[in-house]
Amino acid sequence: MVSALGMTAVLGGCGLTGDSGDVTLRLVAADYGDSAANSSEKYWSELVETYEADHPGVKIEVSVHSWNDVDRKVKEMVEAGDAPDMAQIGAYADYADAGLLYPADELLSIPVQADFAGQFATAGQIDGTQYGMPFAASTRLLFYNKTLFAEAGLTPPTTWEELAADAAALKAEGVKYPYALPLGPEEAQAETMQWLLSGGGGYTDSSGGYGIDSPENVETFTWLRDELVGKGLTGPVAPGRLNRADAFAAFANGQVGMLNGHPSLMKIAENKGVKFGMVPMPGVDGESKATMGVADWMLAFRQNGHKEEVGEFLDFVYSDENVLGFSREYDLLPVTNSAYEVMSAADEDKALQPFLEELPLAELYPVGRTSWAQVAAEVKKRIGQAVAPGGSPSAVLGKLQTTALDAESTADADR
């Protein structure tokens, strides 16, 4: 979901309010494109043009920023006392906790709010009230290089033991990265969560609190250290220094046997002519019972008012036509039940079918916690040490658990 673009564009309405009865709504949005040809500017420009034609008293001003910049841009606007009416970004909890956001039920019509997939609606809640409106989603699958697997006489793994055996066979064939394990600072929290879930654990425990240093999680990272990294099955770059983008590029160059990937990797690999397959993440004793899901969020700030106009516009944004259009343009998964049903049955969405099948099983980051951003940053910084030679998974995960509990205590004290 990270755009290669650094551009900013302003679309629609020209920022002017026109007649005294007109309302201008400002939306700051993230760019999901990887070139000027498919920048999100194009998507929003067409959507805004259609909406304004039917709502002559409302102008929509959209500024599109790369994923490298968009969260910071919104933060700066809010801190300057100039919050946008809406922001489509990666997190919502801090703003909701500070009382800056409208709840979804004050904005959306009942059918629109009720159409959100259950796990995403729940993930958008704080204390039972939904402030984060899911906008786009993805899940993860294990990608494997069909050519390399055929040359080594392998079938895709369904268990950790099979994954390690396949990786060993690929190494024997001279594959550079038998299993690419990106635990570098770009997105280590994602690879980490996928492995934790496959080992029967996760960032949180059954009571909903942080459980980062649970026995299941320690066992998972001990296995990774000993059975993959320690046996030289993860390639020449230490996992703590391997970023996701580099791992994806290596896969597209035919240098990776297996890695966890999201839907955008399909296009990257296809463009380089790599023949690949996708299967659910293996678990300890069989296919993992849960997969990682990621959602990006739409927020509506209270500062400027315009609750009615914002709600009407968001009802339009979440119409089936627009949810389907956005999901198909960027190979993402829909966040509404109705669009999910359409895509699950449509031939044109056949390539996304494996990811769609995983969506009901998807578990999300604990994004409703204001502490999560700090915890994720610490995971990115530290988790690679857990699988390094001589590394201690229990010590590293214990430090992360302490960080999480301290961050929770600070957040509670600030309320």
Tab-separated table of C-alpha atoms in Angstrom:
chain	number	residue	atom	x	y	z
A	1	MET	CA	0.000	0.000	0.000
A	2	VAL	CA	2.981	2.319	-0.024
A	3	SER	CA	2.961	4.672	-2.966
A	4	ALA	CA	6.135	5.380	-4.890
A	5	LEU	CA	4.944	8.913	-5.457
A	6	GLY	CA	5.910	11.912	-3.415
A	7	MET	CA	3.377	14.188	-5.062
A	8	THR	CA	0.546	16.157	-3.577
A	9	ALA	CA	-2.480	17.104	-5.602
A	10	VAL	CA	-5.585	19.113	-4.836
A	11	LEU	CA	-8.751	18.052	-6.586
A	12	GLY	CA	-12.233	19.464	-6.961
A	13	GLY	CA	-13.817	22.677	-5.795
A	14	CYS	CA	-10.575	24.660	-6.102
A	15	GLY	CA	-10.820	25.402	-2.399
A	16	LEU	CA	-13.350	28.191	-2.900
A	17	THR	CA	-16.681	28.413	-1.157
A	18	GLY	CA	-18.540	30.336	-3.882
A	19	ASP	CA	-22.011	31.389	-2.802
A	20	SER	CA	-22.558	32.038	0.891
A	21	GLY	CA	-24.779	28.958	1.059
A	22	ASP	CA	-22.098	26.649	-0.343
A	23	VAL	CA	-20.036	24.295	1.800
A	24	THR	CA	-16.491	23.178	0.989
A	25	LEU	CA	-15.373	19.912	2.542
A	26	ARG	CA	-11.666	19.119	2.720
A	27	LEU	CA	-10.454	15.522	2.510
A	28	VAL	CA	-6.831	14.462	2.907
A	29	ALA	CA	-6.286	11.058	1.269
A	30	ALA	CA	-3.509	8.537	0.833
A	31	ASP	CA	-2.129	7.556	-2.568
A	32	TYR	CA	-2.435	3.869	-3.408
A	33	GLY	CA	-0.961	4.148	-6.891
A	34	ASP	CA	2.560	3.337	-7.979
A	35	SER	CA	2.702	5.705	-10.946
A	36	ALA	CA	1.033	8.858	-12.235
A	37	ALA	CA	-1.231	6.673	-14.382
A	38	ASN	CA	-2.975	5.050	-11.424
A	39	SER	CA	-2.547	7.641	-8.710
A	40	SER	CA	-5.460	7.964	-6.311
A	41	GLU	CA	-5.847	11.501	-7.634
A	42	LYS	CA	-7.605	9.980	-10.628
A	43	TYR	CA	-10.003	7.959	-8.464
A	44	TRP	CA	-10.957	10.903	-6.245
A	45	SER	CA	-11.211	13.344	-9.156
A	46	GLU	CA	-13.809	11.199	-10.914
A	47	LEU	CA	-15.711	10.489	-7.699
A	48	VAL	CA	-15.797	14.182	-6.714
A	49	GLU	CA	-16.922	15.258	-10.179
A	50	THR	CA	-19.855	12.842	-10.016
A	51	TYR	CA	-20.802	13.855	-6.482
A	52	GLU	CA	-20.627	17.615	-7.066
A	53	ALA	CA	-22.821	17.302	-10.157
A	54	ASP	CA	-25.642	15.988	-7.946
A	55	HIS	CA	-24.888	18.250	-4.947
A	56	PRO	CA	-24.491	21.787	-6.316
A	57	GLY	CA	-24.192	23.342	-2.856
A	58	VAL	CA	-21.210	21.203	-1.836
A	59	LYS	CA	-17.613	21.387	-3.029
A	60	ILE	CA	-15.123	18.648	-2.201
A	61	GLU	CA	-11.449	19.571	-2.005
A	62	VAL	CA	-9.194	16.518	-1.949
A	63	SER	CA	-5.443	16.604	-1.344
A	64	VAL	CA	-3.629	13.357	-2.106
A	65	HIS	CA	-0.308	12.509	-0.440
A	66	SER	CA	2.022	9.529	-0.558
A	67	TRP	CA	1.860	7.024	2.270
A	68	ASN	CA	5.234	8.352	3.377
A	69	ASP	CA	3.676	11.733	4.093
A	70	VAL	CA	-0.078	11.498	4.614
A	71	ASP	CA	-0.265	10.634	8.321
A	72	ARG	CA	2.268	13.336	9.160
A	73	LYS	CA	0.394	15.888	7.023
A	74	VAL	CA	-2.879	15.283	8.889
A	75	LYS	CA	-1.099	15.435	12.250
A	76	GLU	CA	0.440	18.794	11.338
A	77	MET	CA	-2.928	20.177	10.213
A	78	VAL	CA	-4.618	19.083	13.443
A	79	GLU	CA	-1.824	20.496	15.603
A	80	ALA	CA	-2.079	23.793	13.725
A	81	GLY	CA	-5.800	24.002	14.519
A	82	ASP	CA	-6.701	23.467	10.877
A	83	ALA	CA	-8.080	19.917	10.813
A	84	PRO	CA	-9.542	18.682	7.531
A	85	ASP	CA	-13.170	17.614	7.472
A	86	MET	CA	-12.097	14.075	6.588
A	87	ALA	CA	-8.873	12.106	6.456
A	88	GLN	CA	-8.258	8.745	4.818
A	89	ILE	CA	-5.118	7.502	6.570
A	90	GLY	CA	-3.558	4.624	8.498
A	91	ALA	CA	-4.757	5.206	12.082
A	92	TYR	CA	-7.550	6.858	14.003
A	93	ALA	CA	-7.227	6.013	17.713
A	94	ASP	CA	-5.229	9.047	18.903
A	95	TYR	CA	-7.698	11.471	17.344
A	96	ALA	CA	-10.706	9.580	18.669
A	97	ASP	CA	-9.203	9.394	22.151
A	98	ALA	CA	-8.712	13.163	22.092
A	99	GLY	CA	-12.403	13.702	21.270
A	100	LEU	CA	-11.697	15.168	17.835
A	101	LEU	CA	-13.777	12.800	15.701
A	102	TYR	CA	-17.431	12.288	14.910
A	103	PRO	CA	-18.710	8.786	15.702
A	104	ALA	CA	-19.734	6.882	12.600
A	105	ASP	CA	-23.350	6.650	13.744
A	106	GLU	CA	-23.636	10.461	13.718
A	107	LEU	CA	-22.565	10.546	10.072
A	108	LEU	CA	-23.548	7.469	8.113
A	109	SER	CA	-26.970	6.178	7.231
A	110	ILE	CA	-27.925	2.999	9.068
A	111	PRO	CA	-27.644	0.751	5.964
A	112	VAL	CA	-24.146	2.039	5.187
A	113	GLN	CA	-22.827	1.645	8.717
A	114	ALA	CA	-24.423	-1.793	9.068
A	115	ASP	CA	-22.731	-2.936	5.843
A	116	PHE	CA	-19.181	-2.781	7.228
A	117	ALA	CA	-17.644	-6.234	7.696
A	118	GLY	CA	-17.861	-7.147	11.365
A	119	GLN	CA	-14.179	-7.419	12.246
A	120	PHE	CA	-13.423	-4.056	10.628
A	121	ALA	CA	-16.334	-2.303	12.320
A	122	THR	CA	-15.166	-3.704	15.655
A	123	ALA	CA	-11.563	-2.691	15.015
A	124	GLY	CA	-12.783	0.859	14.395
A	125	GLN	CA	-14.303	1.120	17.868
A	126	ILE	CA	-13.102	2.628	21.118
A	127	ASP	CA	-15.163	1.743	24.193
A	128	GLY	CA	-17.898	0.360	21.954
A	129	THR	CA	-18.255	3.449	19.739
A	130	GLN	CA	-17.059	3.362	16.148
A	131	TYR	CA	-14.868	6.304	15.154
A	132	GLY	CA	-12.689	4.653	12.528
A	133	MET	CA	-14.521	3.826	9.320
A	134	PRO	CA	-12.645	1.105	7.403
A	135	PHE	CA	-11.746	2.207	3.898
A	136	ALA	CA	-9.613	-0.504	2.293
A	137	ALA	CA	-8.372	-3.889	3.436
A	138	SER	CA	-5.918	-6.617	2.577
A	139	THR	CA	-4.981	-10.038	3.867
A	140	ARG	CA	-1.789	-12.072	3.555
A	141	LEU	CA	-0.987	-15.348	1.822
A	142	LEU	CA	2.168	-17.377	1.374
A	143	PHE	CA	3.493	-16.740	-2.136
A	144	TYR	CA	5.787	-19.322	-3.723
A	145	ASN	CA	7.755	-19.360	-6.958
A	146	LYS	CA	6.248	-22.142	-9.066
A	147	THR	CA	9.320	-22.474	-11.281
A	148	LEU	CA	11.723	-22.884	-8.363
A	149	PHE	CA	9.353	-25.323	-6.655
A	150	ALA	CA	9.026	-27.426	-9.801
A	151	GLU	CA	12.806	-27.538	-10.297
A	152	ALA	CA	13.204	-28.777	-6.703
A	153	GLY	CA	10.263	-31.207	-6.979
A	154	LEU	CA	8.329	-29.484	-4.183
A	155	THR	CA	4.716	-28.921	-3.279
A	156	PRO	CA	3.519	-25.876	-1.276
A	157	PRO	CA	3.795	-26.335	2.508
A	158	THR	CA	0.872	-26.642	4.906
A	159	THR	CA	2.888	-26.916	8.135
A	160	TRP	CA	5.975	-25.242	9.569
A	161	GLU	CA	7.892	-28.506	9.248
A	162	GLU	CA	7.045	-28.713	5.549
A	163	LEU	CA	7.968	-25.044	5.076
A	164	ALA	CA	11.393	-25.622	6.618
A	165	ALA	CA	11.916	-28.770	4.528
A	166	ASP	CA	10.944	-26.919	1.340
A	167	ALA	CA	13.289	-24.068	2.259
A	168	ALA	CA	16.143	-26.524	2.798
A	169	ALA	CA	15.514	-28.107	-0.608
A	170	LEU	CA	15.440	-24.675	-2.251
A	171	LYS	CA	18.709	-23.746	-0.570
A	172	ALA	CA	20.261	-26.944	-1.928
A	173	GLU	CA	19.181	-25.821	-5.416
A	174	GLY	CA	21.022	-22.520	-4.937
A	175	VAL	CA	17.986	-20.277	-4.317
A	176	LYS	CA	19.190	-17.000	-2.795
A	177	TYR	CA	16.272	-16.527	-0.395
A	178	PRO	CA	14.575	-19.896	0.260
A	179	TYR	CA	12.177	-18.110	2.637
A	180	ALA	CA	12.353	-14.310	2.762
A	181	LEU	CA	11.750	-13.091	6.326
A	182	PRO	CA	11.426	-9.275	6.251
A	183	LEU	CA	11.770	-8.168	9.875
A	184	GLY	CA	13.397	-4.875	8.912
A	185	PRO	CA	12.027	-1.494	9.997
A	186	GLU	CA	9.654	-0.961	7.050
A	187	GLU	CA	6.871	-3.334	8.102
A	188	ALA	CA	8.247	-5.832	10.620
A	189	GLN	CA	5.045	-5.634	12.642
A	190	ALA	CA	3.172	-7.315	9.754
A	191	GLU	CA	5.517	-10.266	9.228
A	192	THR	CA	5.684	-10.669	12.995
A	193	MET	CA	1.919	-10.801	13.391
A	194	GLN	CA	1.519	-13.322	10.576
A	195	TRP	CA	3.939	-15.677	12.294
A	196	LEU	CA	2.448	-15.115	15.751
A	197	LEU	CA	-1.025	-15.998	14.457
A	198	SER	CA	0.260	-19.100	12.695
A	199	GLY	CA	1.728	-20.236	16.013
A	200	GLY	CA	-1.577	-19.832	17.839
A	201	GLY	CA	-0.655	-16.507	19.457
A	202	GLY	CA	-0.819	-12.840	18.535
A	203	TYR	CA	-0.161	-9.373	19.898
A	204	THR	CA	-3.111	-9.663	22.273
A	205	ASP	CA	-4.381	-12.453	24.491
A	206	SER	CA	-7.852	-13.934	24.910
A	207	SER	CA	-8.873	-11.171	27.316
A	208	GLY	CA	-7.937	-8.460	24.813
A	209	GLY	CA	-4.836	-7.248	26.647
A	210	TYR	CA	-1.322	-7.339	25.259
A	211	GLY	CA	0.219	-10.813	25.355
A	212	ILE	CA	3.350	-10.304	23.290
A	213	ASP	CA	5.571	-12.510	25.442
A	214	SER	CA	3.119	-15.419	25.689
A	215	PRO	CA	4.560	-18.955	25.618
A	216	GLU	CA	3.093	-19.480	22.127
A	217	ASN	CA	4.818	-16.365	20.792
A	218	VAL	CA	8.151	-17.264	22.388
A	219	GLU	CA	7.918	-20.739	20.847
A	220	THR	CA	7.177	-19.238	17.432
A	221	PHE	CA	10.222	-16.993	17.409
A	222	THR	CA	12.415	-19.704	18.905
A	223	TRP	CA	11.411	-21.934	15.978
A	224	LEU	CA	12.138	-19.148	13.482
A	225	ARG	CA	15.559	-18.536	15.030
A	226	ASP	CA	16.549	-22.188	15.172
A	227	GLU	CA	14.829	-23.803	12.183
A	228	LEU	CA	14.915	-21.084	9.522
A	229	VAL	CA	17.389	-18.315	10.310
A	230	GLY	CA	19.899	-20.497	12.151
A	231	LYS	CA	19.989	-22.997	9.300
A	232	GLY	CA	20.667	-20.329	6.689
A	233	LEU	CA	17.248	-20.645	5.032
A	234	THR	CA	16.325	-16.933	5.014
A	235	GLY	CA	18.964	-15.621	2.639
A	236	PRO	CA	22.085	-13.464	2.820
A	237	VAL	CA	20.482	-10.409	4.452
A	238	ALA	CA	19.778	-10.630	8.185
A	239	PRO	CA	15.980	-10.585	8.714
A	240	GLY	CA	16.295	-7.514	10.940
A	241	ARG	CA	17.767	-5.611	7.988
A	242	LEU	CA	15.470	-6.967	5.259
A	243	ASN	CA	12.566	-4.689	4.379
A	244	ARG	CA	9.342	-5.822	2.756
A	245	ALA	CA	9.873	-3.779	-0.417
A	246	ASP	CA	13.289	-5.381	-0.942
A	247	ALA	CA	11.854	-8.848	-0.294
A	248	PHE	CA	9.065	-8.213	-2.820
A	249	ALA	CA	11.590	-6.961	-5.386
A	250	ALA	CA	13.727	-10.064	-4.855
A	251	PHE	CA	10.657	-12.270	-5.359
A	252	ALA	CA	9.859	-10.437	-8.599
A	253	ASN	CA	13.456	-11.062	-9.705
A	254	GLY	CA	13.076	-14.812	-9.162
A	255	GLN	CA	15.423	-14.919	-6.156
A	256	VAL	CA	12.873	-15.919	-3.481
A	257	GLY	CA	11.279	-19.306	-2.984
A	258	MET	CA	8.585	-18.276	-0.486
A	259	LEU	CA	7.404	-15.210	1.399
A	260	ASN	CA	4.274	-13.694	2.895
A	261	GLY	CA	2.630	-11.197	0.569
A	262	HIS	CA	-0.449	-9.064	0.064
A	263	PRO	CA	-2.407	-8.588	-3.186
A	264	SER	CA	-0.129	-5.930	-4.692
A	265	LEU	CA	2.659	-8.522	-4.974
A	266	MET	CA	0.636	-10.288	-7.678
A	267	LYS	CA	1.042	-7.388	-10.085
A	268	ILE	CA	4.697	-6.828	-9.165
A	269	ALA	CA	5.506	-10.471	-9.884
A	270	GLU	CA	3.391	-10.668	-13.036
A	271	ASN	CA	5.124	-7.601	-14.479
A	272	LYS	CA	8.448	-9.437	-14.166
A	273	GLY	CA	7.082	-12.689	-15.597
A	274	VAL	CA	7.370	-14.684	-12.377
A	275	LYS	CA	5.077	-17.695	-12.176
A	276	PHE	CA	3.766	-17.900	-8.636
A	277	GLY	CA	1.216	-19.665	-6.495
A	278	MET	CA	-0.500	-18.586	-3.285
A	279	VAL	CA	-1.589	-20.693	-0.317
A	280	PRO	CA	-2.735	-19.950	3.239
A	281	MET	CA	0.025	-19.428	5.767
A	282	PRO	CA	1.190	-22.768	7.208
A	283	GLY	CA	0.693	-23.329	10.919
A	284	VAL	CA	2.393	-25.536	13.462
A	285	ASP	CA	0.305	-28.611	12.666
A	286	GLY	CA	-1.580	-27.508	9.555
A	287	GLU	CA	-3.002	-24.488	7.791
A	288	SER	CA	-3.029	-21.448	10.089
A	289	LYS	CA	-6.421	-20.902	11.715
A	290	ALA	CA	-6.126	-17.124	11.398
A	291	THR	CA	-4.473	-14.716	9.003
A	292	MET	CA	-3.474	-11.113	9.328
A	293	GLY	CA	-5.772	-8.448	8.002
A	294	VAL	CA	-4.911	-4.789	7.525
A	295	ALA	CA	-7.349	-1.923	7.162
A	296	ASP	CA	-6.883	1.759	6.413
A	297	TRP	CA	-9.301	4.243	7.901
A	298	MET	CA	-11.594	7.133	7.086
A	299	LEU	CA	-11.929	9.751	9.856
A	300	ALA	CA	-14.255	12.747	10.154
A	301	PHE	CA	-13.104	15.655	12.320
A	302	ARG	CA	-15.521	17.712	14.382
A	303	GLN	CA	-13.656	21.010	14.122
A	304	ASN	CA	-15.387	22.486	11.079
A	305	GLY	CA	-18.880	21.121	11.678
A	306	HIS	CA	-20.654	20.221	8.412
A	307	LYS	CA	-21.777	16.930	9.949
A	308	GLU	CA	-24.713	16.527	7.572
A	309	GLU	CA	-22.683	17.262	4.443
A	310	VAL	CA	-19.840	14.999	5.551
A	311	GLY	CA	-22.283	12.172	6.249
A	312	GLU	CA	-23.961	12.469	2.861
A	313	PHE	CA	-20.613	12.462	1.083
A	314	LEU	CA	-19.377	9.425	3.001
A	315	ASP	CA	-22.598	7.542	2.227
A	316	PHE	CA	-21.705	8.138	-1.427
A	317	VAL	CA	-18.073	7.089	-0.913
A	318	TYR	CA	-19.263	3.796	0.588
A	319	SER	CA	-21.771	2.978	-2.140
A	320	ASP	CA	-21.222	-0.413	-3.769
A	321	GLU	CA	-20.125	1.184	-7.035
A	322	ASN	CA	-17.390	3.215	-5.385
A	323	VAL	CA	-16.165	0.527	-2.983
A	324	LEU	CA	-15.923	-1.936	-5.866
A	325	GLY	CA	-14.260	0.614	-8.129
A	326	PHE	CA	-11.563	1.431	-5.597
A	327	SER	CA	-10.926	-2.195	-4.606
A	328	ARG	CA	-10.563	-3.304	-8.221
A	329	GLU	CA	-8.345	-0.393	-9.213
A	330	TYR	CA	-5.782	-1.137	-6.507
A	331	ASP	CA	-6.144	-4.908	-5.956
A	332	LEU	CA	-7.506	-4.369	-2.461
A	333	LEU	CA	-10.279	-6.078	-0.566
A	334	PRO	CA	-13.652	-4.465	0.139
A	335	VAL	CA	-14.623	-3.423	3.654
A	336	THR	CA	-18.383	-3.844	3.126
A	337	ASN	CA	-20.346	-7.087	3.139
A	338	SER	CA	-22.270	-6.233	-0.021
A	339	ALA	CA	-19.133	-5.501	-2.063
A	340	TYR	CA	-17.493	-8.638	-0.646
A	341	GLU	CA	-20.389	-10.749	-1.909
A	342	VAL	CA	-20.115	-9.219	-5.376
A	343	MET	CA	-16.345	-9.715	-5.623
A	344	SER	CA	-16.508	-13.252	-4.256
A	345	ALA	CA	-18.784	-14.248	-7.153
A	346	ALA	CA	-17.403	-12.139	-10.016
A	347	ASP	CA	-15.109	-13.608	-12.667
A	348	GLU	CA	-13.222	-10.323	-12.968
A	349	ASP	CA	-12.121	-10.659	-9.328
A	350	LYS	CA	-10.934	-14.250	-9.669
A	351	ALA	CA	-7.287	-13.329	-9.008
A	352	LEU	CA	-8.241	-11.891	-5.619
A	353	GLN	CA	-10.300	-14.933	-4.653
A	354	PRO	CA	-7.653	-16.509	-2.379
A	355	PHE	CA	-7.359	-13.266	-0.437
A	356	LEU	CA	-11.131	-12.850	-0.259
A	357	GLU	CA	-11.433	-16.350	1.175
A	358	GLU	CA	-9.049	-15.374	3.988
A	359	LEU	CA	-10.926	-12.180	4.859
A	360	PRO	CA	-13.502	-13.724	7.249
A	361	LEU	CA	-10.605	-15.276	9.208
A	362	ALA	CA	-8.560	-12.087	9.320
A	363	GLU	CA	-7.386	-10.590	12.584
A	364	LEU	CA	-6.295	-6.960	12.669
A	365	TYR	CA	-3.660	-5.078	14.591
A	366	PRO	CA	-4.971	-3.699	17.918
A	367	VAL	CA	-5.571	-0.366	16.196
A	368	GLY	CA	-8.187	0.789	18.710
A	369	ARG	CA	-5.420	1.236	21.298
A	370	THR	CA	-3.637	4.580	21.385
A	371	SER	CA	-0.575	2.630	22.534
A	372	TRP	CA	-0.393	0.586	19.329
A	373	ALA	CA	1.629	3.123	17.323
A	374	GLN	CA	4.380	3.087	19.954
A	375	VAL	CA	4.290	-0.695	20.248
A	376	ALA	CA	4.485	-1.131	16.459
A	377	ALA	CA	7.468	1.220	16.313
A	378	GLU	CA	9.262	-0.839	18.957
A	379	VAL	CA	8.474	-4.077	17.103
A	380	LYS	CA	10.040	-2.611	13.956
A	381	LYS	CA	13.138	-1.624	15.920
A	382	ARG	CA	13.668	-4.756	18.038
A	383	ILE	CA	12.057	-7.892	16.612
A	384	GLY	CA	14.925	-8.773	14.286
A	385	GLN	CA	17.116	-9.291	17.355
A	386	ALA	CA	14.904	-12.209	18.431
A	387	VAL	CA	16.028	-14.355	15.482
A	388	ALA	CA	19.633	-13.158	15.274
A	389	PRO	CA	22.425	-15.608	16.187
A	390	GLY	CA	22.451	-15.851	19.951
A	391	GLY	CA	19.255	-13.820	20.152
A	392	SER	CA	16.747	-14.454	22.912
A	393	PRO	CA	13.107	-14.499	21.795
A	394	SER	CA	11.892	-14.487	25.389
A	395	ALA	CA	14.014	-11.434	26.250
A	396	VAL	CA	13.043	-9.469	23.138
A	397	LEU	CA	9.353	-10.286	23.406
A	398	GLY	CA	9.497	-9.528	27.147
A	399	LYS	CA	10.888	-6.057	26.432
A	400	LEU	CA	8.150	-5.469	23.878
A	401	GLN	CA	5.512	-6.557	26.399
A	402	THR	CA	6.929	-4.099	28.957
A	403	THR	CA	6.845	-1.340	26.352
A	404	ALA	CA	3.221	-2.183	25.552
A	405	LEU	CA	2.116	-2.183	29.192
A	406	ASP	CA	3.947	1.087	29.894
A	407	ALA	CA	2.343	2.670	26.827
A	408	GLU	CA	-1.068	1.464	27.982
A	409	SER	CA	-0.521	2.940	31.450
A	410	THR	CA	0.504	6.277	29.949
A	411	ALA	CA	-2.518	6.310	27.664
A	412	ASP	CA	-4.840	5.547	30.590
A	413	ALA	CA	-3.253	8.295	32.689
A	414	ASP	CA	-3.712	10.825	29.894
A	415	ARG	CA	-7.427	10.143	29.579
